[in-house]
Amino acid sequence: MKIGRGVRQGCCFSPILFNLYSKYLTKEALEGYGDFKIGGQIIHNVKYADDLVILAKEEKGLQDMIDKLIETEGCYAMEMNVEKTKVMRISRQPFPLKIMIDQKQLENVESFKYFGSILTNDGRCTCETKCRIAMAKAAFIKKRALFTNTLDLELRKKLVKYYIWSKALYGAETWTLRAVDQKHLASFEMWCWRRMEKIS
């Protein structure tokens, strides 16, 4: 198929057309693959904008899915950026994966950020909770005058709840909290209340 003209950068049709294109590409490439089930439905990929996460339980299954995706991309005149493509095994004993694209081994990472959350290869959320707490502390310090002034205490509590805790607990629905993570959150809460009451 010959394309005479595309859409201009910033055009409202651009993301819609890209999403349609990538949806059918991944559907065609990964049909029949995948072994993750959520609610009885097989999930083999997660997409957001131009990011694609491929899920597999076994290394061979992941390699097969990537090979099929690359083959299908060729038919759609697209190609995978090997430099930006990373792999990560989530396991109690995470050892490196050997996934190849065009005789190049993909880089194994210990963590990566997706949807604003940090995913680590041990499957724990300690790194994410610490990062969120640090961001919430920075937000508190930035607006310290507001939280420590003579406003009514109930109003200040509400401001902390909406402005600070919304930052601290972003994505908390996906966390698997252990006792140490709960302890970090409890000590952060105490830190907030002590700063509000000007107790050092």
Tab-separated table of C-alpha atoms in Angstrom:
chain	number	residue	atom	x	y	z
A	1	MET	CA	0.000	0.000	0.000
A	2	LYS	CA	1.429	3.369	-0.974
A	3	ILE	CA	0.921	6.211	1.491
A	4	GLY	CA	0.812	9.581	-0.219
A	5	ARG	CA	0.553	11.757	2.851
A	6	GLY	CA	0.522	11.260	6.606
A	7	VAL	CA	-0.752	13.476	9.377
A	8	ARG	CA	1.086	16.509	10.685
A	9	GLN	CA	2.836	16.441	14.034
A	10	GLY	CA	0.411	17.521	16.756
A	11	CYS	CA	-2.647	16.556	14.701
A	12	CYS	CA	-5.437	15.105	16.855
A	13	PHE	CA	-5.717	12.136	14.459
A	14	SER	CA	-2.076	11.130	14.975
A	15	PRO	CA	-2.460	9.298	18.347
A	16	ILE	CA	-5.773	7.747	17.272
A	17	LEU	CA	-4.285	6.330	14.071
A	18	PHE	CA	-1.155	5.147	15.895
A	19	ASN	CA	-3.257	3.392	18.565
A	20	LEU	CA	-5.389	1.656	15.932
A	21	TYR	CA	-2.299	0.631	13.976
A	22	SER	CA	-0.422	-0.707	17.012
A	23	LYS	CA	-3.537	-2.455	18.363
A	24	TYR	CA	-4.007	-4.526	15.242
A	25	LEU	CA	-0.270	-5.128	14.885
A	26	THR	CA	0.034	-6.581	18.422
A	27	LYS	CA	-3.263	-8.464	18.078
A	28	GLU	CA	-2.078	-10.126	14.879
A	29	ALA	CA	1.438	-10.830	16.196
A	30	LEU	CA	0.530	-12.175	19.641
A	31	GLU	CA	-2.693	-14.054	18.845
A	32	GLY	CA	-2.460	-17.490	20.443
A	33	TYR	CA	0.480	-16.534	22.675
A	34	GLY	CA	0.507	-15.727	26.355
A	35	ASP	CA	0.080	-17.663	29.573
A	36	PHE	CA	-0.895	-14.980	32.109
A	37	LYS	CA	-4.551	-15.166	33.129
A	38	ILE	CA	-6.358	-12.372	34.959
A	39	GLY	CA	-10.059	-12.883	35.598
A	40	GLY	CA	-10.050	-15.840	33.207
A	41	GLN	CA	-8.685	-13.745	30.327
A	42	ILE	CA	-5.214	-14.249	28.846
A	43	ILE	CA	-3.080	-11.103	29.056
A	44	HIS	CA	0.016	-11.090	26.857
A	45	ASN	CA	0.737	-7.372	26.633
A	46	VAL	CA	0.086	-4.016	28.246
A	47	LYS	CA	0.122	-0.909	26.050
A	48	TYR	CA	0.269	2.786	26.849
A	49	ALA	CA	0.863	5.358	24.104
A	50	ASP	CA	3.900	4.002	22.210
A	51	ASP	CA	5.105	1.777	25.079
A	52	LEU	CA	4.499	-1.956	24.973
A	53	VAL	CA	5.103	-4.440	27.791
A	54	ILE	CA	5.085	-8.133	26.815
A	55	LEU	CA	4.313	-10.649	29.568
A	56	ALA	CA	5.428	-14.273	29.637
A	57	LYS	CA	6.040	-16.876	32.331
A	58	GLU	CA	8.925	-18.605	30.520
A	59	GLU	CA	12.001	-17.248	28.733
A	60	LYS	CA	11.318	-19.299	25.593
A	61	GLY	CA	7.744	-18.013	25.450
A	62	LEU	CA	8.984	-14.419	25.649
A	63	GLN	CA	11.572	-15.009	22.912
A	64	ASP	CA	8.898	-16.557	20.660
A	65	MET	CA	6.551	-13.614	21.250
A	66	ILE	CA	9.273	-11.058	20.463
A	67	ASP	CA	10.321	-12.949	17.321
A	68	LYS	CA	6.709	-13.049	16.092
A	69	LEU	CA	6.232	-9.348	16.935
A	70	ILE	CA	9.347	-8.382	14.933
A	71	GLU	CA	8.191	-10.511	11.998
A	72	THR	CA	4.747	-8.862	12.034
A	73	GLU	CA	6.225	-5.366	12.438
A	74	GLY	CA	8.068	-5.867	9.163
A	75	CYS	CA	4.718	-6.331	7.405
A	76	TYR	CA	3.491	-3.066	8.967
A	77	ALA	CA	6.663	-1.133	8.009
A	78	MET	CA	7.632	-0.659	11.642
A	79	GLU	CA	10.635	-1.777	13.663
A	80	MET	CA	11.520	-2.254	17.313
A	81	ASN	CA	14.195	-0.002	18.799
A	82	VAL	CA	16.659	-2.534	20.252
A	83	GLU	CA	18.519	0.151	22.225
A	84	LYS	CA	15.364	1.149	24.120
A	85	THR	CA	14.068	-2.392	24.611
A	86	LYS	CA	14.785	-3.901	28.038
A	87	VAL	CA	13.909	-7.174	29.765
A	88	MET	CA	13.304	-7.958	33.411
A	89	ARG	CA	12.578	-11.196	35.247
A	90	ILE	CA	10.365	-10.787	38.325
A	91	SER	CA	11.251	-13.582	40.709
A	92	ARG	CA	12.516	-14.306	44.223
A	93	GLN	CA	15.831	-15.320	42.636
A	94	PRO	CA	16.026	-13.048	39.583
A	95	PHE	CA	18.701	-14.279	37.194
A	96	PRO	CA	19.287	-12.657	33.796
A	97	LEU	CA	17.225	-13.466	30.737
A	98	LYS	CA	18.914	-14.102	27.408
A	99	ILE	CA	16.526	-12.567	24.893
A	100	MET	CA	17.953	-11.803	21.442
A	101	ILE	CA	16.876	-9.432	18.672
A	102	ASP	CA	18.975	-9.507	15.471
A	103	GLN	CA	21.838	-11.301	17.270
A	104	LYS	CA	21.872	-8.585	19.958
A	105	GLN	CA	21.092	-9.513	23.544
A	106	LEU	CA	18.584	-7.229	25.225
A	107	GLU	CA	19.709	-5.415	28.356
A	108	ASN	CA	18.505	-6.928	31.648
A	109	VAL	CA	17.357	-4.341	34.184
A	110	GLU	CA	16.677	-4.603	37.907
A	111	SER	CA	13.898	-2.010	37.832
A	112	PHE	CA	12.019	0.284	35.499
A	113	LYS	CA	9.430	3.005	35.745
A	114	TYR	CA	6.037	2.386	34.156
A	115	PHE	CA	2.913	4.545	34.637
A	116	GLY	CA	4.887	6.565	37.196
A	117	SER	CA	5.543	3.506	39.377
A	118	ILE	CA	8.838	1.705	39.924
A	119	LEU	CA	8.706	-2.029	39.196
A	120	THR	CA	11.586	-4.096	40.605
A	121	ASN	CA	12.815	-7.577	39.739
A	122	ASP	CA	12.108	-8.908	43.244
A	123	GLY	CA	8.398	-8.008	42.922
A	124	ARG	CA	8.479	-5.947	46.109
A	125	CYS	CA	7.311	-2.381	46.467
A	126	THR	CA	9.835	-1.089	49.044
A	127	CYS	CA	11.656	1.004	46.427
A	128	GLU	CA	8.352	2.458	45.197
A	129	THR	CA	7.100	3.342	48.709
A	130	LYS	CA	10.406	5.036	49.585
A	131	CYS	CA	10.324	7.019	46.340
A	132	ARG	CA	6.710	8.085	46.893
A	133	ILE	CA	7.451	9.097	50.497
A	134	ALA	CA	10.417	11.200	49.304
A	135	MET	CA	8.194	12.942	46.727
A	136	ALA	CA	5.502	13.583	49.349
A	137	LYS	CA	8.088	14.987	51.806
A	138	ALA	CA	9.383	17.320	49.097
A	139	ALA	CA	5.808	18.497	48.430
A	140	PHE	CA	5.253	19.042	52.160
A	141	ILE	CA	8.468	21.056	52.518
A	142	LYS	CA	7.565	23.137	49.451
A	143	LYS	CA	4.240	24.146	51.069
A	144	ARG	CA	5.452	24.044	54.683
A	145	ALA	CA	4.166	27.555	55.423
A	146	LEU	CA	0.646	26.458	54.500
A	147	PHE	CA	0.695	23.336	56.693
A	148	THR	CA	2.304	24.953	59.744
A	149	ASN	CA	0.503	28.303	59.885
A	150	THR	CA	-2.439	29.311	62.086
A	151	LEU	CA	-5.146	27.748	59.942
A	152	ASP	CA	-7.604	25.489	61.725
A	153	LEU	CA	-6.055	22.070	62.455
A	154	GLU	CA	-8.907	20.195	60.717
A	155	LEU	CA	-8.400	22.288	57.580
A	156	ARG	CA	-4.644	21.615	57.644
A	157	LYS	CA	-5.323	17.880	58.054
A	158	LYS	CA	-7.534	17.976	54.971
A	159	LEU	CA	-4.874	19.857	53.012
A	160	VAL	CA	-2.273	17.245	53.961
A	161	LYS	CA	-4.671	14.443	53.027
A	162	TYR	CA	-5.426	15.873	49.587
A	163	TYR	CA	-2.074	17.427	48.697
A	164	ILE	CA	0.510	15.192	50.416
A	165	TRP	CA	-1.089	11.762	50.819
A	166	SER	CA	-2.324	11.755	47.226
A	167	LYS	CA	1.341	11.960	46.187
A	168	ALA	CA	2.506	9.401	48.749
A	169	LEU	CA	-0.121	6.796	47.869
A	170	TYR	CA	-0.209	7.177	44.079
A	171	GLY	CA	-0.505	3.655	42.646
A	172	ALA	CA	-0.862	2.091	46.113
A	173	GLU	CA	-3.602	-0.215	44.796
A	174	THR	CA	-0.885	-2.281	43.134
A	175	TRP	CA	1.476	-2.450	46.127
A	176	THR	CA	2.110	-5.638	48.069
A	177	LEU	CA	2.901	-4.141	51.456
A	178	ARG	CA	5.168	-5.940	53.865
A	179	ALA	CA	5.662	-4.989	57.518
A	180	VAL	CA	8.730	-2.881	56.661
A	181	ASP	CA	6.762	-0.891	54.043
A	182	GLN	CA	3.919	-0.266	56.486
A	183	LYS	CA	6.502	0.939	58.998
A	184	HIS	CA	7.896	3.429	56.466
A	185	LEU	CA	4.408	4.792	55.780
A	186	ALA	CA	3.580	5.034	59.502
A	187	SER	CA	6.798	6.916	60.247
A	188	PHE	CA	6.095	9.279	57.326
A	189	GLU	CA	2.623	9.961	58.726
A	190	MET	CA	4.158	10.764	62.118
A	191	TRP	CA	6.728	12.991	60.371
A	192	CYS	CA	3.879	14.985	58.780
A	193	TRP	CA	1.937	15.441	62.024
A	194	ARG	CA	5.056	16.452	63.955
A	195	ARG	CA	5.975	19.070	61.327
A	196	MET	CA	2.392	20.400	61.327
A	197	GLU	CA	2.515	20.865	65.109
A	198	LYS	CA	6.103	22.239	64.924
A	199	ILE	CA	7.476	19.412	67.064
A	200	SER	CA	11.027	18.518	66.067
